[in-house]
Amino acid sequence: GPLEEMTLPLYFGWFLVSAVQDNVRCTAMDFLKTLDTLEVFKKHLNEFTGKAEKEVDLEQYFKAKGTLHCTTKFCDYGKANGAKEYAEKQAVTDFYGSAFELSLSALFVTPRTVGARVSLTEEQLLLWPDDAEKEAESVVPAAASLPLGSRAHVTLGCAEGVEAVQTGFDLLEILALQQAGQQGEVAEEMELGTLAYFGEGRWLLSLREPMRIPAFFSSFYG
Ligand code: ACK
C-alpha cells in the first residue's frame, strides 16, 4: 500500500552539518567569483553562454539546490532499482545516524553544474552502492570502468533548468577524461589549488588542502 512505499526515502546520503554548510558555500562562491575574472576562463566563456558575451556572473548563473549533502543511494521512495536492498544493507542500518568526516578534494564547474568531489575512505565505501557508477553508463559511457566512489560529490549549484543528478555525471565525465590520460590543461595556480581545463567548459580545481567536513549518514524524505 502507499504507506509501505513511503517507508523508503527519496535518497540516503551524508548530510553536511549546518554549521559548516555556509563555509563550503562561501568557499565555492569565492572560487566562482575568482574564476569568472580569470582571462583563461573568459577565453572559453562562449561555452557557458553560447554567445560571444564578455562576462558572466557565475554566482547568479548557478542556483543553490537545498541542503548540502553527498548522495549515496537515490531511492525515489522505493521506485529506484535496488532501493530496498540498499536500505536493508548491514552497513546502512549499522551506520544510520552516525557522524563521518567527508573529504572534499576538488571543486568542479561545467556549463551545467558546480560541485565538490568527495574522496571516500574505505569505511565510507561500505555505504556506497556497487552499481552507482555503472548506473551512469548511459550518460557517461566510461563511468563503469571508474573506481567505486568516483561519482561521490556535493552539488553546490545548477544552471537554470538543470537537475542536481547532473552534477555526478559532470564529475564522472571529468574523471573519465583523466583516466584516459588527459590531465587537463593547467590553467592557473590559485590560492586554493591548481585549476585545470578539460574542454567544453569543464574546469577542475584540485584543492591543495582537502576540506574536511563533518557529516551525518542519514536519509531525506522531502
Ligand atoms: O546532487 P545530488 O546527488 O543529485 O542530490 C540530489 C538528490 O538525489 C535529490 O534529488 C540525486 N539524484 C536525483 N536523481 C538521481 C538518480 N537517478 N541517480 C542518482 N542520484 C540522483 C540528486
Coordinates of N, CA and C and ligand atoms in Angstrom, one line a residue:
G1 N 0.8 -1.2 0.0 CA 0.0 0.0 0.0 C 0.9 1.2 0.0
P2 N 0.3 2.4 -0.1 CA 1.0 3.7 -0.2 C 1.9 3.9 1.1
L3 N 1.4 3.5 2.2 CA 2.1 3.7 3.4 C 3.5 3.0 3.4
E4 N 3.4 1.7 3.0 CA 4.6 0.9 2.8 C 5.7 1.6 1.9
E5 N 5.2 2.1 0.8 CA 6.1 2.7 -0.2 C 6.7 3.9 0.4
M6 N 6.1 4.6 1.3 CA 6.6 5.8 1.9 C 7.7 5.5 2.9
T7 N 7.9 4.3 3.3 CA 8.9 4.0 4.3 C 10.3 4.1 3.7
L8 N 10.5 4.1 2.4 CA 11.8 4.3 1.8 C 11.9 5.8 1.5
P9 N 13.1 6.4 1.7 CA 13.3 7.8 1.5 C 13.5 8.2 0.0
L10 N 13.6 9.5 -0.3 CA 14.0 9.9 -1.6 C 15.4 9.5 -1.9
Y11 N 16.3 9.7 -0.9 CA 17.7 9.3 -1.0 C 18.3 9.1 0.4
F12 N 19.4 8.3 0.4 CA 20.3 8.2 1.5 C 21.6 9.0 1.2
G13 N 22.2 9.5 2.2 CA 23.5 10.2 2.0 C 24.1 10.8 3.2
W14 N 25.2 11.4 3.0 CA 25.8 12.2 4.2 C 25.4 13.6 4.1
F15 N 24.9 14.1 5.2 CA 24.4 15.5 5.3 C 25.4 16.4 6.0
L16 N 25.9 17.4 5.4 CA 26.9 18.3 6.0 C 26.2 19.0 7.2
V17 N 26.9 19.0 8.3 CA 26.2 19.7 9.5 C 26.1 21.2 9.1
S18 N 24.9 21.7 9.6 CA 24.5 23.0 9.1 C 25.6 24.1 9.4
A19 N 26.3 24.0 10.5 CA 27.3 25.0 10.8 C 28.4 25.1 9.8
V20 N 28.7 24.0 9.0 CA 29.8 24.1 8.0 C 29.2 24.3 6.6
Q21 N 27.9 24.2 6.4 CA 27.3 24.4 5.1 C 27.7 25.7 4.5
D22 N 27.7 26.8 5.4 CA 28.0 28.1 5.0 C 29.5 28.2 4.6
N23 N 30.3 27.6 5.3 CA 31.8 27.5 5.0 C 32.0 27.0 3.6
V24 N 31.4 25.9 3.3 CA 31.5 25.3 2.0 C 31.0 26.2 0.9
R25 N 29.8 26.7 1.2 CA 29.1 27.6 0.2 C 30.0 28.8 -0.1
C26 N 30.6 29.4 1.0 CA 31.4 30.6 0.8 C 32.7 30.3 0.0
T27 N 33.3 29.1 0.3 CA 34.5 28.7 -0.4 C 34.1 28.6 -1.9
A28 N 33.0 28.0 -2.2 CA 32.6 27.8 -3.6 C 32.3 29.1 -4.3
M29 N 31.6 30.0 -3.5 CA 31.3 31.3 -4.1 C 32.6 32.1 -4.4
D30 N 33.5 32.1 -3.5 CA 34.8 32.8 -3.7 C 35.5 32.2 -4.9
F31 N 35.4 30.9 -5.1 CA 36.1 30.3 -6.2 C 35.4 30.8 -7.5
L32 N 34.0 30.8 -7.5 CA 33.3 31.3 -8.7 C 33.6 32.7 -9.0
K33 N 33.7 33.5 -7.9 CA 34.0 34.9 -8.1 C 35.3 35.2 -8.7
T34 N 36.3 34.4 -8.3 CA 37.6 34.5 -8.9 C 37.7 33.9 -10.3
L35 N 37.0 32.8 -10.5 CA 37.0 32.1 -11.8 C 36.6 33.0 -12.9
D36 N 35.4 33.7 -12.7 CA 34.9 34.5 -13.8 C 35.7 35.8 -14.1
T37 N 36.7 36.0 -13.3 CA 37.6 37.2 -13.6 C 38.9 36.8 -14.3
L38 N 39.1 35.4 -14.4 CA 40.4 34.9 -15.0 C 40.3 35.1 -16.5
E39 N 41.4 35.5 -17.1 CA 41.5 35.7 -18.5 C 41.3 34.3 -19.2
V40 N 41.9 33.3 -18.7 CA 41.8 32.0 -19.3 C 40.3 31.5 -19.3
F41 N 39.6 31.9 -18.3 CA 38.1 31.5 -18.2 C 37.3 32.3 -19.2
K42 N 37.6 33.6 -19.3 CA 36.9 34.5 -20.3 C 37.1 34.0 -21.7
K43 N 38.3 33.4 -21.9 CA 38.6 32.9 -23.3 C 37.7 31.8 -23.7
H44 N 37.2 31.1 -22.8 CA 36.3 30.0 -23.1 C 34.8 30.3 -22.7
L45 N 34.5 31.6 -22.5 CA 33.2 32.0 -22.0 C 32.0 31.5 -22.9
N46 N 32.2 31.5 -24.2 CA 31.1 31.1 -25.1 C 30.6 29.7 -24.8
E47 N 31.4 28.9 -24.1 CA 31.0 27.5 -23.8 C 29.9 27.6 -22.7
F48 N 29.9 28.7 -21.9 CA 28.9 28.9 -20.9 C 27.6 29.6 -21.5
T49 N 27.8 30.6 -22.2 CA 26.7 31.5 -22.6 C 26.2 31.1 -23.9
G50 N 27.0 30.4 -24.7 CA 26.6 30.1 -26.1 C 26.7 31.3 -27.0
K51 N 27.1 32.4 -26.4 CA 27.2 33.6 -27.2 C 28.6 34.2 -27.0
A52 N 28.9 35.1 -27.7 CA 30.2 35.8 -27.5 C 30.1 36.9 -26.5
E53 N 29.6 36.5 -25.3 CA 29.4 37.5 -24.3 C 30.8 37.8 -23.6
K54 N 30.9 39.0 -23.1 CA 32.2 39.3 -22.5 C 32.2 38.9 -21.0
E55 N 31.1 38.8 -20.4 CA 31.1 38.5 -18.9 C 29.9 37.5 -18.6
V56 N 30.1 36.8 -17.5 CA 29.0 36.0 -16.9 C 29.2 36.1 -15.4
D57 N 28.1 36.3 -14.7 CA 28.2 36.3 -13.2 C 27.9 34.9 -12.8
L58 N 29.0 34.1 -12.5 CA 28.8 32.7 -12.1 C 27.9 32.6 -10.9
E59 N 28.0 33.5 -10.0 CA 27.2 33.4 -8.7 C 25.7 33.5 -9.0
Q60 N 25.4 34.2 -10.1 CA 24.0 34.3 -10.4 C 23.6 33.1 -11.4
Y61 N 24.6 32.7 -12.1 CA 24.4 31.7 -13.2 C 23.9 30.4 -12.5
F62 N 24.5 30.0 -11.4 CA 24.2 28.8 -10.7 C 23.2 29.0 -9.5
K63 N 22.2 28.2 -9.4 CA 21.2 28.3 -8.4 C 21.4 27.2 -7.3
A64 N 21.4 27.6 -6.1 CA 21.5 26.6 -5.0 C 20.5 25.5 -5.0
K65 N 20.8 24.3 -4.5 CA 19.8 23.2 -4.6 C 19.6 22.6 -3.2
G66 N 19.1 23.4 -2.3 CA 18.8 22.9 -1.0 C 19.9 22.5 -0.1
T67 N 19.7 21.6 0.8 CA 20.7 21.2 1.9 C 21.9 20.5 1.2
L68 N 23.1 20.9 1.7 CA 24.3 20.3 1.1 C 24.5 18.8 1.6
H69 N 24.7 17.9 0.7 CA 24.8 16.5 1.0 C 25.5 15.8 -0.1
C70 N 26.0 14.6 0.3 CA 26.6 13.7 -0.7 C 25.6 12.5 -0.8
T71 N 24.9 12.3 -1.9 CA 24.0 11.2 -2.1 C 24.8 9.9 -2.1
T72 N 24.3 8.9 -1.4 CA 24.9 7.5 -1.6 C 23.9 6.8 -2.5
K73 N 22.7 6.7 -2.1 CA 21.7 5.9 -2.9 C 20.4 6.8 -3.1
F74 N 20.1 7.0 -4.4 CA 18.8 7.6 -4.8 C 17.8 6.6 -4.8
C75 N 16.8 6.6 -3.9 CA 15.8 5.5 -3.8 C 14.5 5.9 -4.4
D76 N 14.2 7.2 -4.6 CA 12.9 7.6 -5.2 C 11.7 6.9 -4.5
Y77 N 11.8 6.9 -3.1 CA 10.7 6.4 -2.3 C 10.5 4.9 -2.6
G78 N 11.5 4.2 -3.1 CA 11.4 2.8 -3.3 C 11.3 2.4 -4.8
K79 N 11.0 3.4 -5.6 CA 10.9 3.2 -7.1 C 12.2 2.9 -7.8
A80 N 13.3 3.4 -7.3 CA 14.6 3.2 -7.9 C 15.1 1.7 -7.8
N81 N 15.8 1.2 -8.8 CA 16.3 -0.1 -8.8 C 17.2 -0.3 -7.5
G82 N 17.0 -1.4 -6.8 CA 17.9 -1.7 -5.7 C 17.7 -0.9 -4.5
A83 N 16.6 -0.1 -4.4 CA 16.4 0.8 -3.3 C 16.2 0.0 -2.0
K84 N 15.4 -1.0 -2.0 CA 15.0 -1.8 -0.9 C 16.3 -2.5 -0.4
E85 N 17.0 -3.1 -1.3 CA 18.2 -3.9 -1.0 C 19.2 -3.0 -0.3
Y86 N 19.3 -1.8 -0.8 CA 20.3 -0.8 -0.2 C 19.9 -0.5 1.2
A87 N 18.6 -0.2 1.4 CA 18.1 0.2 2.7 C 18.3 -0.9 3.8
E88 N 18.3 -2.1 3.3 CA 18.5 -3.3 4.2 C 19.9 -3.7 4.4
K89 N 20.8 -3.1 3.7 CA 22.2 -3.5 3.8 C 22.7 -3.3 5.3
Q90 N 23.5 -4.2 5.7 CA 24.0 -4.2 7.1 C 24.7 -2.9 7.4
A91 N 25.6 -2.4 6.5 CA 26.3 -1.2 6.8 C 25.3 0.0 6.9
V92 N 24.3 0.0 6.1 CA 23.4 1.1 6.1 C 22.6 1.2 7.4
T93 N 22.1 0.1 7.9 CA 21.4 0.1 9.2 C 22.4 0.3 10.3
D94 N 23.6 -0.2 10.2 CA 24.6 0.0 11.3 C 25.0 1.4 11.4
F95 N 25.2 2.1 10.3 CA 25.8 3.4 10.3 C 24.7 4.6 10.3
Y96 N 23.5 4.2 10.2 CA 22.4 5.2 10.1 C 22.5 6.1 11.3
G97 N 22.6 7.4 11.0 CA 22.7 8.4 12.1 C 24.1 8.6 12.6
S98 N 25.1 8.0 12.1 CA 26.4 8.1 12.6 C 27.1 9.3 11.9
A99 N 28.1 9.9 12.7 CA 28.9 11.0 12.2 C 30.1 10.5 11.4
F100 N 30.4 11.2 10.3 CA 31.6 10.9 9.5 C 32.3 12.2 9.2
E101 N 33.5 12.1 8.7 CA 34.2 13.3 8.2 C 34.4 13.1 6.7
L102 N 33.8 13.9 5.9 CA 33.9 13.9 4.4 C 35.1 14.7 4.0
S103 N 35.9 14.2 3.0 CA 37.0 14.9 2.5 C 36.6 15.4 1.1
L104 N 36.5 16.8 1.0 CA 36.2 17.4 -0.3 C 37.5 17.7 -0.9
S105 N 37.9 17.0 -2.0 CA 39.2 17.1 -2.6 C 39.3 18.0 -3.8
A106 N 38.2 18.4 -4.4 CA 38.3 19.2 -5.6 C 36.9 19.9 -5.8
L107 N 37.0 21.0 -6.5 CA 35.7 21.7 -6.9 C 35.7 21.7 -8.4
F108 N 34.5 21.5 -9.0 CA 34.4 21.5 -10.5 C 33.3 22.3 -10.9
V109 N 33.4 22.9 -12.1 CA 32.4 23.7 -12.7 C 32.3 23.3 -14.2
T110 N 31.0 23.2 -14.6 CA 30.7 23.0 -16.0 C 29.6 24.0 -16.4
P111 N 29.2 24.0 -17.7 CA 28.1 24.9 -18.0 C 26.8 24.5 -17.3
R112 N 26.8 23.3 -16.8 CA 25.5 22.8 -16.2 C 25.5 22.9 -14.7
T113 N 26.7 22.5 -14.0 CA 26.7 22.4 -12.6 C 28.0 22.9 -12.0
V114 N 27.9 23.1 -10.6 CA 29.1 23.3 -9.8 C 29.0 22.4 -8.7
G115 N 30.1 21.7 -8.4 CA 30.1 20.7 -7.3 C 31.4 20.5 -6.6
A116 N 31.4 19.7 -5.6 CA 32.7 19.3 -4.9 C 32.8 17.8 -5.0
R117 N 34.0 17.4 -5.4 CA 34.3 16.0 -5.4 C 34.5 15.5 -3.9
V118 N 34.0 14.3 -3.6 CA 34.1 13.8 -2.3 C 35.0 12.5 -2.4
S119 N 36.1 12.5 -1.7 CA 37.0 11.3 -1.8 C 36.7 10.4 -0.6
L120 N 36.1 9.3 -0.8 CA 35.6 8.4 0.2 C 36.7 7.5 0.8
T121 N 36.6 7.3 2.1 CA 37.5 6.4 2.8 C 37.0 4.9 2.6
E122 N 37.8 4.0 3.0 CA 37.4 2.6 2.9 C 36.1 2.3 3.7
E123 N 36.0 2.9 4.8 CA 34.8 2.7 5.7 C 33.6 3.4 5.0
Q124 N 33.8 4.5 4.4 CA 32.7 5.2 3.8 C 32.2 4.5 2.5
L125 N 33.2 3.8 1.9 CA 32.8 3.0 0.7 C 31.9 1.8 1.0
L126 N 31.8 1.4 2.3 CA 30.9 0.4 2.7 C 29.4 0.8 2.5
L127 N 29.2 2.1 2.5 CA 27.9 2.7 2.3 C 27.6 3.1 0.8
W128 N 28.6 2.8 0.0 CA 28.5 3.2 -1.4 C 27.9 2.1 -2.2
P129 N 26.8 2.3 -3.0 CA 26.2 1.2 -3.8 C 27.2 0.7 -4.9
D130 N 27.3 -0.6 -5.1 CA 28.2 -1.3 -6.0 C 28.0 -0.8 -7.4
D131 N 26.7 -0.4 -7.7 CA 26.4 0.0 -9.1 C 26.2 1.5 -9.4
A132 N 26.7 2.3 -8.5 CA 26.4 3.8 -8.6 C 27.1 4.3 -9.9
E133 N 28.3 3.8 -10.2 CA 29.0 4.3 -11.4 C 28.4 3.7 -12.6
K134 N 28.1 2.4 -12.5 CA 27.6 1.7 -13.7 C 26.2 2.3 -14.1
E135 N 25.4 2.7 -13.1 CA 24.1 3.3 -13.4 C 24.2 4.5 -14.3
A136 N 25.4 5.2 -14.3 CA 25.6 6.4 -15.0 C 26.1 6.1 -16.5
E137 N 26.2 4.9 -16.8 CA 26.8 4.5 -18.1 C 26.1 5.0 -19.3
S138 N 24.8 5.1 -19.2 CA 24.0 5.6 -20.4 C 24.3 7.1 -20.7
V139 N 24.8 7.8 -19.6 CA 25.1 9.2 -19.8 C 26.6 9.4 -20.0
V140 N 27.4 8.7 -19.2 CA 28.9 8.7 -19.3 C 29.4 7.3 -19.6
P141 N 29.6 7.0 -20.8 CA 29.9 5.6 -21.2 C 31.1 5.0 -20.4
A142 N 32.1 5.8 -20.1 CA 33.3 5.2 -19.4 C 33.1 5.1 -17.9
A143 N 31.9 5.5 -17.4 CA 31.7 5.5 -16.0 C 31.9 4.2 -15.3
A144 N 31.5 3.1 -15.9 CA 31.5 1.8 -15.3 C 33.0 1.3 -15.0
S145 N 33.9 1.9 -15.8 CA 35.3 1.4 -15.6 C 36.0 2.3 -14.6
L146 N 35.3 3.3 -14.0 CA 36.0 4.1 -13.0 C 35.9 3.4 -11.6
P147 N 36.8 3.7 -10.7 CA 36.8 3.1 -9.4 C 35.5 3.5 -8.6
L148 N 35.1 2.5 -7.7 CA 33.9 2.7 -6.9 C 34.1 4.0 -6.1
G149 N 33.0 4.8 -6.0 CA 33.1 6.0 -5.3 C 33.4 7.3 -6.1
S150 N 33.7 7.0 -7.4 CA 34.1 8.1 -8.3 C 33.0 9.2 -8.4
R151 N 31.7 8.7 -8.3 CA 30.6 9.6 -8.5 C 30.3 10.5 -7.3
A152 N 31.0 10.2 -6.2 CA 30.6 10.9 -4.9 C 30.9 12.4 -5.0
H153 N 29.9 13.2 -4.7 CA 30.0 14.6 -4.8 C 29.0 15.3 -3.9
V154 N 29.2 16.6 -3.8 CA 28.2 17.5 -3.2 C 27.8 18.5 -4.3
T155 N 26.5 18.5 -4.6 CA 26.1 19.5 -5.6 C 26.0 20.9 -4.9
L156 N 26.7 21.9 -5.5 CA 26.7 23.2 -4.9 C 25.8 24.2 -5.7
G157 N 25.5 23.8 -6.9 CA 24.6 24.7 -7.7 C 24.4 24.1 -9.1
C158 N 23.2 24.5 -9.7 CA 22.9 24.1 -11.1 C 22.5 25.3 -11.9
A159 N 22.8 25.2 -13.1 CA 22.3 26.3 -14.1 C 20.8 26.1 -14.2
E160 N 20.2 27.2 -14.6 CA 18.7 27.2 -14.8 C 18.2 26.0 -15.6
G161 N 17.2 25.3 -15.0 CA 16.6 24.2 -15.7 C 17.4 22.9 -15.6
V162 N 18.5 22.8 -14.9 CA 19.4 21.6 -14.8 C 19.1 20.9 -13.4
E163 N 18.9 19.6 -13.5 CA 18.6 18.8 -12.3 C 19.9 18.5 -11.6
A164 N 19.8 18.3 -10.2 CA 21.0 18.0 -9.4 C 21.7 16.7 -9.8
V165 N 21.0 15.7 -10.4 CA 21.6 14.5 -10.7 C 22.7 14.7 -11.8
Q166 N 22.7 15.8 -12.5 CA 23.7 16.1 -13.5 C 25.1 16.3 -12.9
T167 N 25.1 16.7 -11.7 CA 26.4 17.1 -11.0 C 27.4 15.8 -11.0
G168 N 26.8 14.7 -10.6 CA 27.6 13.5 -10.6 C 28.0 13.0 -12.0
F169 N 27.2 13.2 -13.0 CA 27.6 12.9 -14.4 C 28.7 13.8 -14.8
D170 N 28.6 15.1 -14.5 CA 29.7 16.0 -14.9 C 31.0 15.6 -14.2
L171 N 31.0 15.2 -13.0 CA 32.2 14.8 -12.3 C 32.7 13.5 -13.0
L172 N 31.9 12.5 -13.2 CA 32.3 11.3 -13.9 C 33.0 11.6 -15.3
E173 N 32.4 12.5 -16.0 CA 33.0 12.9 -17.3 C 34.4 13.4 -17.2
I174 N 34.6 14.2 -16.2 CA 36.0 14.8 -16.0 C 36.9 13.6 -15.5
L175 N 36.5 12.8 -14.6 CA 37.3 11.7 -14.2 C 37.6 10.7 -15.3
A176 N 36.6 10.5 -16.2 CA 36.8 9.6 -17.3 C 37.9 10.1 -18.2
L177 N 37.9 11.4 -18.4 CA 38.9 12.1 -19.3 C 40.3 11.9 -18.6
Q178 N 40.4 12.1 -17.3 CA 41.6 11.9 -16.6 C 42.1 10.4 -16.7
Q179 N 41.2 9.5 -16.6 CA 41.6 8.1 -16.7 C 42.1 7.7 -18.0
A180 N 41.6 8.4 -19.0 CA 42.0 8.2 -20.4 C 43.3 8.9 -20.7
G181 N 43.9 9.5 -19.7 CA 45.2 10.1 -19.8 C 45.3 11.6 -20.0
Q182 N 44.1 12.2 -20.0 CA 44.0 13.6 -20.2 C 44.1 14.3 -18.9
Q183 N 45.1 15.0 -18.6 CA 45.2 15.6 -17.2 C 44.6 17.0 -17.2
G184 N 44.1 17.4 -18.3 CA 43.6 18.8 -18.4 C 44.8 19.7 -18.5
E185 N 44.4 20.9 -19.1 CA 45.4 21.9 -19.3 C 45.5 22.8 -18.1
V186 N 46.7 22.8 -17.5 CA 46.8 23.6 -16.3 C 46.6 25.1 -16.6
A187 N 45.5 25.7 -16.0 CA 45.1 27.0 -16.4 C 45.6 28.1 -15.5
E188 N 45.7 27.7 -14.2 CA 46.0 28.8 -13.2 C 46.4 28.1 -11.9
E189 N 47.4 28.7 -11.2 CA 47.7 28.3 -9.8 C 46.9 29.2 -9.0
M190 N 45.9 28.7 -8.2 CA 45.1 29.6 -7.4 C 45.5 29.3 -5.9
E191 N 45.0 30.2 -5.1 CA 45.3 30.1 -3.7 C 44.8 28.7 -3.1
L192 N 43.6 28.3 -3.6 CA 43.1 27.0 -3.1 C 43.7 25.8 -3.7
G193 N 44.3 26.0 -4.9 CA 44.9 24.8 -5.6 C 45.1 25.0 -7.1
T194 N 45.2 23.9 -7.8 CA 45.5 24.0 -9.2 C 44.3 23.9 -10.1
L195 N 44.1 24.9 -10.9 CA 42.9 24.9 -11.8 C 43.3 24.3 -13.2
A196 N 42.5 23.2 -13.6 CA 42.8 22.6 -14.9 C 41.5 22.7 -15.7
Y197 N 41.8 22.8 -17.0 CA 40.7 22.9 -18.0 C 40.6 21.7 -18.9
F198 N 39.4 21.1 -19.0 CA 39.2 19.9 -19.7 C 38.4 20.0 -21.0
G199 N 38.2 21.2 -21.5 CA 37.5 21.4 -22.7 C 36.0 21.5 -22.5
E200 N 35.2 22.0 -23.4 CA 33.8 22.1 -23.3 C 33.3 22.7 -22.0
G201 N 34.0 23.7 -21.6 CA 33.5 24.5 -20.4 C 33.7 23.7 -19.1
R202 N 34.6 22.7 -19.0 CA 34.8 21.9 -17.8 C 36.0 22.3 -17.1
W203 N 35.9 22.7 -15.9 CA 37.0 23.1 -15.0 C 37.1 22.3 -13.7
L204 N 38.3 22.0 -13.3 CA 38.5 21.3 -12.1 C 39.6 22.0 -11.3
L205 N 39.2 22.3 -10.0 CA 40.2 22.9 -9.1 C 40.5 21.8 -8.1
S206 N 41.7 21.3 -8.2 CA 42.2 20.3 -7.2 C 42.7 21.0 -6.0
L207 N 42.1 20.8 -4.8 CA 42.4 21.5 -3.6 C 43.7 21.1 -3.0
R208 N 44.5 22.1 -2.7 CA 45.8 21.9 -2.1 C 45.6 21.2 -0.7
E209 N 44.6 21.7 0.0 CA 44.2 21.1 1.3 C 42.8 20.7 1.2
P210 N 42.5 19.4 1.2 CA 41.1 18.9 1.1 C 40.3 19.6 2.3
M211 N 39.1 19.9 2.0 CA 38.2 20.4 3.1 C 37.7 19.2 3.9
R212 N 37.9 19.1 5.2 CA 37.4 18.0 6.0 C 36.1 18.5 6.7
I213 N 35.0 17.8 6.3 CA 33.7 18.3 6.7 C 32.9 17.3 7.5
P214 N 32.5 17.7 8.7 CA 31.6 16.7 9.4 C 30.3 16.5 8.8
A215 N 29.8 15.3 8.7 CA 28.5 15.0 8.1 C 27.9 13.8 8.7
F216 N 26.6 13.7 8.7 CA 25.9 12.6 9.3 C 25.3 11.7 8.2
F217 N 25.4 10.4 8.3 CA 24.8 9.5 7.4 C 23.3 9.3 7.8
S218 N 22.4 9.7 6.8 CA 21.0 9.7 7.1 C 20.2 9.6 5.8
S219 N 19.0 10.0 5.9 CA 18.2 10.0 4.6 C 17.3 11.2 4.6
F220 N 16.8 11.4 3.4 CA 15.9 12.6 3.1 C 14.6 12.2 2.5
Y221 N 13.5 12.6 3.1 CA 12.2 12.2 2.6 C 11.5 13.3 1.8
G222 N 11.9 14.6 2.0 CA 11.3 15.7 1.2 C 9.9 16.0 1.7
Ligands
ACK1 O1 23.0 16.4 -6.0 P1 22.5 15.0 -5.9 O2 23.4 13.9 -5.6 O3 21.6 14.7 -7.2 O4 21.3 15.0 -4.9 C1 20.1 15.0 -5.5 C2 19.2 14.1 -4.8 O5 19.3 12.8 -5.5 C3 17.7 14.5 -4.7 O6 17.3 14.8 -6.0 C4 20.1 13.0 -6.6 N1 19.5 12.2 -7.7 C5 18.4 12.5 -8.4 N2 18.1 11.6 -9.3 C6 19.1 10.7 -9.2 C7 19.4 9.5 -9.9 N3 18.6 9.0 -10.9 N4 20.5 8.8 -9.5 C8 21.3 9.2 -8.6 N5 21.1 10.4 -7.9 C9 20.0 11.1 -8.2 C10 20.3 14.4 -6.8

